XYZ file of N, CA and C in Angstrom:
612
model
N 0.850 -1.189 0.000
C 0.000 0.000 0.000
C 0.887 1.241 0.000
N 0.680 2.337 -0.885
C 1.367 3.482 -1.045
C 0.809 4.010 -0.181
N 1.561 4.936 0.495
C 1.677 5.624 1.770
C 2.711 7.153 2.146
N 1.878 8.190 2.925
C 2.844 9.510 2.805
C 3.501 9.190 3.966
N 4.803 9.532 4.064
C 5.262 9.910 5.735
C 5.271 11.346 6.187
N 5.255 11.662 7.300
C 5.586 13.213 7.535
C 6.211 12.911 8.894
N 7.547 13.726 8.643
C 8.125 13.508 9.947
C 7.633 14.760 10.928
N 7.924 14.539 12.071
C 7.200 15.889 13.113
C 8.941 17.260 12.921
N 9.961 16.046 12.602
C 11.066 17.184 12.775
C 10.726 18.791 11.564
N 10.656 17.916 10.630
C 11.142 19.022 9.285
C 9.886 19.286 8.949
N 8.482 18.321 9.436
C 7.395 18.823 8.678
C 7.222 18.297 7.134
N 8.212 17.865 6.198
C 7.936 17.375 4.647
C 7.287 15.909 4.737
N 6.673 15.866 3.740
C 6.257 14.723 3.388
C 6.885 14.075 2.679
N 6.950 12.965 2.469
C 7.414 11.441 1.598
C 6.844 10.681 1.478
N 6.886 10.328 -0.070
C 6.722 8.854 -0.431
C 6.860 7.646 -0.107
N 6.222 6.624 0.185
C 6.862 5.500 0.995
C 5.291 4.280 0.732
N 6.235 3.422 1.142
C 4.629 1.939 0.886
C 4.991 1.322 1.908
N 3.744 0.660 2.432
C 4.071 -0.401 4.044
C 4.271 -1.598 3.104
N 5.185 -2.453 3.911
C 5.806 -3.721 3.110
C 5.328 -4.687 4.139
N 4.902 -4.439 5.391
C 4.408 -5.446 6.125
C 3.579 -4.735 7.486
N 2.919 -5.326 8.495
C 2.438 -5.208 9.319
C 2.294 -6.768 10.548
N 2.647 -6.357 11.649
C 2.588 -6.933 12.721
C 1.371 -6.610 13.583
N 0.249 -6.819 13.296
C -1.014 -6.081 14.231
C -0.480 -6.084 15.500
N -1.048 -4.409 15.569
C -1.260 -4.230 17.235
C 0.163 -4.224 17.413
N 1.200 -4.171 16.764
C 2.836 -4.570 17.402
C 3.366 -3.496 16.482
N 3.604 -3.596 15.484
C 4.556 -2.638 14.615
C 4.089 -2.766 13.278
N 4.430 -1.679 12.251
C 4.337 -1.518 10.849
C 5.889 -1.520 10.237
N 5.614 -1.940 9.138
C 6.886 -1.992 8.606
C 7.286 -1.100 6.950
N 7.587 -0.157 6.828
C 7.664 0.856 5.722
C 9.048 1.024 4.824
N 8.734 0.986 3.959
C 9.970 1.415 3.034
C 10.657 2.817 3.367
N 12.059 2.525 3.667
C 12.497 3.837 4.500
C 12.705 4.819 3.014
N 12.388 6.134 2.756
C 12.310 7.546 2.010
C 14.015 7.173 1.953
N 14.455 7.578 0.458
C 16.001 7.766 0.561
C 15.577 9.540 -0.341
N 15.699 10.279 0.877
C 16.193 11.533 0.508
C 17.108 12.235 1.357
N 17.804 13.488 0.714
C 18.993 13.958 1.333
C 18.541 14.261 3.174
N 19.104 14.120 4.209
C 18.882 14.625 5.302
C 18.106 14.207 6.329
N 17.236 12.725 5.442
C 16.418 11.991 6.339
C 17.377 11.127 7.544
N 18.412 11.244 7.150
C 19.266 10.302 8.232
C 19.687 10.751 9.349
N 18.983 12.290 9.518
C 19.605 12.872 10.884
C 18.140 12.859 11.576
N 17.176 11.969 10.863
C 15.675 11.771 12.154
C 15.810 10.717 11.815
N 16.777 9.416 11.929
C 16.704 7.714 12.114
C 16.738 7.883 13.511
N 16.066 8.181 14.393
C 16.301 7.359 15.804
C 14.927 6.984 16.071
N 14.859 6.171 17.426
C 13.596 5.856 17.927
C 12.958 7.195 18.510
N 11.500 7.030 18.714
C 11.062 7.625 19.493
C 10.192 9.085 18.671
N 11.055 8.961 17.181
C 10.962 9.989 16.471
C 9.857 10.139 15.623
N 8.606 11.331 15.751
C 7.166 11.304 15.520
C 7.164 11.546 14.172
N 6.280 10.336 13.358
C 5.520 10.601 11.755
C 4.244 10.736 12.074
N 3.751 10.870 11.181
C 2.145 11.041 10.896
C 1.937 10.298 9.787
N 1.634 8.916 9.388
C 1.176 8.145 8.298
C -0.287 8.744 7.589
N -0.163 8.155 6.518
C -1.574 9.146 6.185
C -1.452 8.059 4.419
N -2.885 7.428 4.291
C -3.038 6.417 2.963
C -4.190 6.803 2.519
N -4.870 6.272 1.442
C -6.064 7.170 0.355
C -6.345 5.450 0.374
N -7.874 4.854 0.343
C -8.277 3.812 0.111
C -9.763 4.064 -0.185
N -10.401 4.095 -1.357
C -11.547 4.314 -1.758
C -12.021 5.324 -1.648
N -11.234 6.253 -1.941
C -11.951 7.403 -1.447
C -12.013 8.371 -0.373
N -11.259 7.844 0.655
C -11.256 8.287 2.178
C -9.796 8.134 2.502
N -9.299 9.234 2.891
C -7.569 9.723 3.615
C -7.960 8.953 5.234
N -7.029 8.328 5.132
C -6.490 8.065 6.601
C -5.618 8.338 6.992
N -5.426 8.493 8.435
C -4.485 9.225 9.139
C -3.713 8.753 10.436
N -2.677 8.656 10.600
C -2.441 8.197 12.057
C -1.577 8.955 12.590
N -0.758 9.178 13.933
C 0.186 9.396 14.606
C 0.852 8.583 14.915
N 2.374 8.190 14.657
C 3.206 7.116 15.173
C 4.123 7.510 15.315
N 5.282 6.706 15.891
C 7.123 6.951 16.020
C 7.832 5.879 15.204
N 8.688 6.586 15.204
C 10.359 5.364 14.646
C 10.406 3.878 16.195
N 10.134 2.935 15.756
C 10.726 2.134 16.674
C 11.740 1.275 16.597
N 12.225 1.561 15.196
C 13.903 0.926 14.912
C 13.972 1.003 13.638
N 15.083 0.885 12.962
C 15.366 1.130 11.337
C 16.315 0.112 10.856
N 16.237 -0.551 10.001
C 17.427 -1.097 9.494
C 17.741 -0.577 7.663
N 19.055 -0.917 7.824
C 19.802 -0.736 6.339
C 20.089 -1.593 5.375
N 20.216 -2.733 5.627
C 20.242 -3.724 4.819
C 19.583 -4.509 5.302
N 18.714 -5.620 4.184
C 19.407 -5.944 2.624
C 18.514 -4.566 2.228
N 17.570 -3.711 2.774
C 17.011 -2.112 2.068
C 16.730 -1.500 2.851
N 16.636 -0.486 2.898
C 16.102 0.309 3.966
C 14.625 0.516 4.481
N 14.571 0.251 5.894
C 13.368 -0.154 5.698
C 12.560 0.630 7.535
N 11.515 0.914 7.771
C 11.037 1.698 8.790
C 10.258 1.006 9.769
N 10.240 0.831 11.120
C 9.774 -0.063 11.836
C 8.990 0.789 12.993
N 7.986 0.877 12.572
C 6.957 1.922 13.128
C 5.878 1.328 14.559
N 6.080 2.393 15.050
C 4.783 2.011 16.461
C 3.321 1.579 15.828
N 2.582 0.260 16.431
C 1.131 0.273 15.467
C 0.190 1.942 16.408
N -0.407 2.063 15.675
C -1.523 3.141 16.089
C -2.695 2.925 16.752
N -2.763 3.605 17.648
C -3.906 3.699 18.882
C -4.884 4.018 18.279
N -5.009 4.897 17.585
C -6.198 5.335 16.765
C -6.208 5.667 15.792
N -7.143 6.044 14.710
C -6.751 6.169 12.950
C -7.686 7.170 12.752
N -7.794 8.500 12.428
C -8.954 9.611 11.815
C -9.066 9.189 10.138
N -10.284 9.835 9.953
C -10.295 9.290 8.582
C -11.380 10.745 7.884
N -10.410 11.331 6.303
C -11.662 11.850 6.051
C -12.120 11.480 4.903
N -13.041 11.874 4.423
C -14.161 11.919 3.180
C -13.661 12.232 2.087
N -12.923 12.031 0.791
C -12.882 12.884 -0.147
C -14.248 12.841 -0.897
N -15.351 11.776 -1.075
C -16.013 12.080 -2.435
C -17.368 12.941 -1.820
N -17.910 13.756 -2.113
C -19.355 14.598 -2.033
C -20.003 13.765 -1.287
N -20.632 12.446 -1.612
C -21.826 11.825 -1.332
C -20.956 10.139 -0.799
N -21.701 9.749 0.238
C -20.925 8.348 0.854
C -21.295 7.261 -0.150
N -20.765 6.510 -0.256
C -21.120 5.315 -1.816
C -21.363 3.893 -0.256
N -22.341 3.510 -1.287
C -23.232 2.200 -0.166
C -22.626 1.156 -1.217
N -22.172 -0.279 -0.537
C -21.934 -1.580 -1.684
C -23.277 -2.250 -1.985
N -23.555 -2.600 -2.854
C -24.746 -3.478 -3.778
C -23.637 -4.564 -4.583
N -24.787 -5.095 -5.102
C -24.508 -5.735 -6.443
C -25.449 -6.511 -7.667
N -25.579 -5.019 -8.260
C -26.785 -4.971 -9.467
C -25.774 -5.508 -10.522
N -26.607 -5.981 -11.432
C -26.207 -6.610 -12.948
C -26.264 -5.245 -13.801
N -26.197 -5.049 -14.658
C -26.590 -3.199 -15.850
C -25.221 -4.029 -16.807
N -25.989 -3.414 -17.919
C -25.310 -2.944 -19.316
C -24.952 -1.991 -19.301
N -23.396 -1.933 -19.395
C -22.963 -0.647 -19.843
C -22.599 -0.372 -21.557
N -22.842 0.951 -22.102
C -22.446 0.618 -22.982
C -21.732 2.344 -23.714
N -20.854 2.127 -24.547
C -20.843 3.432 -25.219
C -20.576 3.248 -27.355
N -20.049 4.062 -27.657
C -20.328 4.256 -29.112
C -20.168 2.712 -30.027
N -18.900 2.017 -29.182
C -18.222 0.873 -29.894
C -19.123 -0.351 -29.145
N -19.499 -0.593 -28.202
C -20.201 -2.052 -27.994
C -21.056 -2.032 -26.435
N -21.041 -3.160 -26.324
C -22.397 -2.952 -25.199
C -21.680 -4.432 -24.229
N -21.768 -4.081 -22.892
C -21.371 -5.529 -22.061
C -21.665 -5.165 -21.182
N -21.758 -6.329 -20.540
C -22.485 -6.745 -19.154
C -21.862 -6.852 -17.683
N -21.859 -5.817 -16.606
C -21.235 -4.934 -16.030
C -21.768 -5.114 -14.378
N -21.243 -5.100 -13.711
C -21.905 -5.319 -12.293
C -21.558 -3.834 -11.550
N -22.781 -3.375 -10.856
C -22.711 -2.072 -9.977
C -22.392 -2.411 -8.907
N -21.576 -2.220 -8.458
C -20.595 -2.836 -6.987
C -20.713 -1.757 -5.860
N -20.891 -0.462 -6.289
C -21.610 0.232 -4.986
C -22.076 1.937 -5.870
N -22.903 2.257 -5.056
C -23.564 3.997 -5.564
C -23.813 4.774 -4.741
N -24.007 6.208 -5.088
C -23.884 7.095 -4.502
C -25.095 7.685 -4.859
N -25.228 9.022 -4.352
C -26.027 10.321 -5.071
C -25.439 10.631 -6.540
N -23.892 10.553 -6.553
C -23.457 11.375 -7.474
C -22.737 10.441 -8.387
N -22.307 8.947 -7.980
C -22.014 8.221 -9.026
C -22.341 6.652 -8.625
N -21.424 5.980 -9.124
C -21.181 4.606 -9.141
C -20.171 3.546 -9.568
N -19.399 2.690 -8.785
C -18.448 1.960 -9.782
C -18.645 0.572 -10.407
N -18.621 0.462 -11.281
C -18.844 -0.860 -12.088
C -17.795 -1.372 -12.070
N -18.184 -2.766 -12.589
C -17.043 -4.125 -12.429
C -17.039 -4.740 -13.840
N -16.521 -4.717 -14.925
C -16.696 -5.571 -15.674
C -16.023 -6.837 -15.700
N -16.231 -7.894 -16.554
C -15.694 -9.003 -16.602
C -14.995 -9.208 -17.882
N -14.106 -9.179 -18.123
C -13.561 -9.399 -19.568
C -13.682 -10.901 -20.264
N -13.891 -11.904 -19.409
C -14.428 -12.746 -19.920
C -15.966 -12.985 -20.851
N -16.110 -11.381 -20.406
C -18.272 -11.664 -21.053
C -17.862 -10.049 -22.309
N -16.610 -9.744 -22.336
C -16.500 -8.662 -23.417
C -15.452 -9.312 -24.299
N -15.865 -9.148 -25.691
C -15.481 -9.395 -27.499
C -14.222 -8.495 -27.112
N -13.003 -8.787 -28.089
C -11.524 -8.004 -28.480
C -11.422 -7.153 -27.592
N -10.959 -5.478 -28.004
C -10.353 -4.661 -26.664
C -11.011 -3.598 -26.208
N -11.507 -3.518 -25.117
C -12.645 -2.611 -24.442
C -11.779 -1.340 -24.580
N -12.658 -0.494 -25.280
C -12.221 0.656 -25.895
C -12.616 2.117 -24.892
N -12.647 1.874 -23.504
C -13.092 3.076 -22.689
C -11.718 3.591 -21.811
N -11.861 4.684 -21.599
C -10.823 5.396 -21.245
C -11.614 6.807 -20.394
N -10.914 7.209 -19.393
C -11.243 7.972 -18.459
C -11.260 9.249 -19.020
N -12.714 10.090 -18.817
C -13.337 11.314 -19.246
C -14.591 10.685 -20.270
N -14.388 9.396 -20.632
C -15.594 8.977 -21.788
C -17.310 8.779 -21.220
N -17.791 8.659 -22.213
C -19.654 9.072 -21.625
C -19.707 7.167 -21.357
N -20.128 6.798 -20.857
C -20.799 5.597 -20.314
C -22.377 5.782 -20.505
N -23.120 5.029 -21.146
C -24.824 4.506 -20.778
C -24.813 3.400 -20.260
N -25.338 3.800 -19.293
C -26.079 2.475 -18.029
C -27.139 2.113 -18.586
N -27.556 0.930 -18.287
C -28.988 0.406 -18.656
C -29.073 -0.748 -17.741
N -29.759 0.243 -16.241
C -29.863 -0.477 -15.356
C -31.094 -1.303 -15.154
N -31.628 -2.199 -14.262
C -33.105 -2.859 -13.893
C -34.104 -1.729 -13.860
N -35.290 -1.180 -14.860
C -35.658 -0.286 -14.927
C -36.524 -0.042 -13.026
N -36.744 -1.273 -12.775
C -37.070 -0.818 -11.614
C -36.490 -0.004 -10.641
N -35.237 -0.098 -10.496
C -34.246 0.634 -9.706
C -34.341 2.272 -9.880
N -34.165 2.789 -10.756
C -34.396 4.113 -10.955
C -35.753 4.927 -11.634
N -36.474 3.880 -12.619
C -37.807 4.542 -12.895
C -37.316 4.951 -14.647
N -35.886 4.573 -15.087
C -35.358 4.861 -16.188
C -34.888 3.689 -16.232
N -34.887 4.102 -18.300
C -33.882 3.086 -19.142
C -32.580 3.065 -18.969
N -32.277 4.256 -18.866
C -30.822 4.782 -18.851
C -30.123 5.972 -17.960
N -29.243 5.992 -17.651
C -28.274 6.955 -16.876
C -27.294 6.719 -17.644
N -26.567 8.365 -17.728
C -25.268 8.635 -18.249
C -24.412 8.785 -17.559
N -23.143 8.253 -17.459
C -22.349 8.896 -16.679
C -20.988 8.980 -17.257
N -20.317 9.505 -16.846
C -18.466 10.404 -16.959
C -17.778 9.335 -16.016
N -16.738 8.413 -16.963
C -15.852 7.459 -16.380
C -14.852 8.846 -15.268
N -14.784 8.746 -14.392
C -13.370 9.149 -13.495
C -12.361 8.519 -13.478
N -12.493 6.977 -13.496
C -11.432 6.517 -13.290
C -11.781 4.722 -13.735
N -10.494 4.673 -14.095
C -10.510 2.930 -14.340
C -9.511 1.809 -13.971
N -9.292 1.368 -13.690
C -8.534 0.362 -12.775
C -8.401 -1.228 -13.646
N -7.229 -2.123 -13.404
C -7.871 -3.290 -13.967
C -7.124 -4.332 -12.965
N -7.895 -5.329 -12.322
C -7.147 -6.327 -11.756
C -7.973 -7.938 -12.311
N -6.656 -8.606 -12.279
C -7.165 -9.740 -12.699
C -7.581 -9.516 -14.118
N -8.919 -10.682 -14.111
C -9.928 -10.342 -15.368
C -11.215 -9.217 -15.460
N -10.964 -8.509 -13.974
C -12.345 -7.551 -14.177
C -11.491 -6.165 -14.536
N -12.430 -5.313 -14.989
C -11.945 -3.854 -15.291
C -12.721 -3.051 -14.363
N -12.414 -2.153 -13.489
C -13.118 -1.377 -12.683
C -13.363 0.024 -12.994
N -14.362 0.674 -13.172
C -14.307 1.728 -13.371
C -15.465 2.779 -12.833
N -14.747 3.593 -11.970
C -15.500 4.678 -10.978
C -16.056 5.738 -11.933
N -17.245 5.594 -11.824
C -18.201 7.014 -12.838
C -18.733 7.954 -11.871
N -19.215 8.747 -12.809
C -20.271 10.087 -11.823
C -21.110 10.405 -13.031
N -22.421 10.142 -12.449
C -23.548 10.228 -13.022
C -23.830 11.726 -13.818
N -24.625 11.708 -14.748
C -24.437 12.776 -15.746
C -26.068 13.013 -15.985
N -26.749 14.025 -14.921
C -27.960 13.408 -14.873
C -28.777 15.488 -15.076
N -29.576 15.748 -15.778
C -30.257 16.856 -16.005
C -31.684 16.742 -15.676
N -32.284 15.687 -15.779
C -33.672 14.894 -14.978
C -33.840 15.215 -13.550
N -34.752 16.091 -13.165
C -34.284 16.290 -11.428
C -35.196 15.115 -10.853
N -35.839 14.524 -12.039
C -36.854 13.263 -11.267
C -35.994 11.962 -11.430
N -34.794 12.326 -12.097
C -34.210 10.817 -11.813
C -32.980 11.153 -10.723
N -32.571 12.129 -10.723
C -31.952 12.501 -9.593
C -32.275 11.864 -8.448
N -34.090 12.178 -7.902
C -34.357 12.229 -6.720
C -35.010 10.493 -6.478
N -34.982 9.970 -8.164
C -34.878 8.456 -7.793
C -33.860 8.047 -7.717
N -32.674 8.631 -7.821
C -31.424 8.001 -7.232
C -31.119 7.685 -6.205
N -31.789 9.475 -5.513
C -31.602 9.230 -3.799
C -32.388 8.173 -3.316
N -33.522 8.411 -3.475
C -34.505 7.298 -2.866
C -33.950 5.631 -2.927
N -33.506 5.572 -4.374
C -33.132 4.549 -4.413
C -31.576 3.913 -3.436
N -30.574 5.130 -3.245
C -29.876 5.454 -2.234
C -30.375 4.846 -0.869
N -31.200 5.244 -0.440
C -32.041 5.756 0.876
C -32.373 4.202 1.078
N -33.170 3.550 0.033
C -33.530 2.280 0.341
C -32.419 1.135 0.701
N -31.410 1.307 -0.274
C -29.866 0.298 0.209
C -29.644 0.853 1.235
N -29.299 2.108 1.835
C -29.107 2.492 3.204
C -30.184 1.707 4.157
N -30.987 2.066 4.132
C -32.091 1.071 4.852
C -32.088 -0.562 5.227
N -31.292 -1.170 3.937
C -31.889 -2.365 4.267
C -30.375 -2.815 4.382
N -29.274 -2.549 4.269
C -28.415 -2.225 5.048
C -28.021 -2.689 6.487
N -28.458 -1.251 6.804
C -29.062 -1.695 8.128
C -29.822 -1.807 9.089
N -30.499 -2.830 8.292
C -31.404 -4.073 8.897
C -30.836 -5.154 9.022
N -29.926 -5.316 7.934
C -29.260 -6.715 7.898
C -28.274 -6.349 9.027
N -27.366 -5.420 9.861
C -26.341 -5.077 10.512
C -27.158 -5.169 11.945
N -28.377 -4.967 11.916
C -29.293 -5.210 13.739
C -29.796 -6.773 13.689
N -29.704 -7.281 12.343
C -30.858 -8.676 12.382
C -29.851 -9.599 12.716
């Protein structure tokens, strides 16, 4: 996991990825090779970790609890008492998992909604259920063609943000592209209801 450091001495931030973890005992980080970091190698000495995972910055307070140099340099951190966390996207995204066609100018495939918002949604495709080379790229228009029940529409547009690929699925985070204030407010509702049943399942 890519990860910032900030030391408490100098205040800068760095680049760095955790390479392991010991719960509850210690973290283990790729030590920053920049000029001057070697006069804050001791114990005791305060970072502030801070990682981006879906959307949401996390944050911690920790110390140096030992360093080594070979076979790489590497950071052996206090685990954290507590973790703050904030919000980057507008609206909180709930997980589902609806079936929808997505489709744009070149072809049409069959796409799973893996969680939504007010303001978007990310799909999952399967490259096993899509023909030659999926031709979408981030800023492109997407048509949804979700269970008309779900929204009260055939279709929603939305603006790829971002696309990802692991494995055989392709992931790609949209934001809805919507001028309809009545499908808008079946979004929320429709929102409102996964929130709901949610949690029901989390008390039942």
């Amino acid at each position: 996991m890519n990860v910032v450091l900030q030391f408490s001495r100098d205040g800068k931030r760095y680049s760095s990825k955790i390479v392991g973890v010991d719960p509850y005992n210690f973290i283990i980080t790729k030590m920053p090779l920049a000029p001057g970091i070697s006069k804050m190698l001791f114990p005791g000495e305060g970072i502030t970790l801070k990682y981006e995972c879906d959307g949401i910055i996390y944050g911690f307070d920790t110390e140096i609890v030992n360093f080594v140099l070979k076979p790489i340099p590497l950071l052996i951190l206090a685990y954290p008492v507590s973790t703050e966390k904030i919000e980057l996207r507008r609206y909180k995204r709930l997980p589902c998992l609806i079936p929808v066609h997505m489709e744009n100018e070149y072809e049409r495939n069959l796409a799973f909604m893996v969680d939504i918002s007010q303001g978007g949604c990310r799909l999952v495709l399967d490259k096993n259920n899509s023909e030659g080379v999926l031709n979408v790229m981030t800023g492109d228009t997407l048509t949804i063609h979700p269970v008309v029940e779900l929204f009260g529409a055939d279709t929603v547009n939305a603006i790829v943000a971002n696309a990802a690929q692991k494995d055989r699925n392709i992931i790609f985070g949209t934001a809805f592209q919507i001028e309809d204030p009545e499908l808008s407010k079946r979004i929320v509702e429709f929102v409102e209801r996964i929130a709901g049943i949610l949690k029901g399942q989390k008390t039942a």
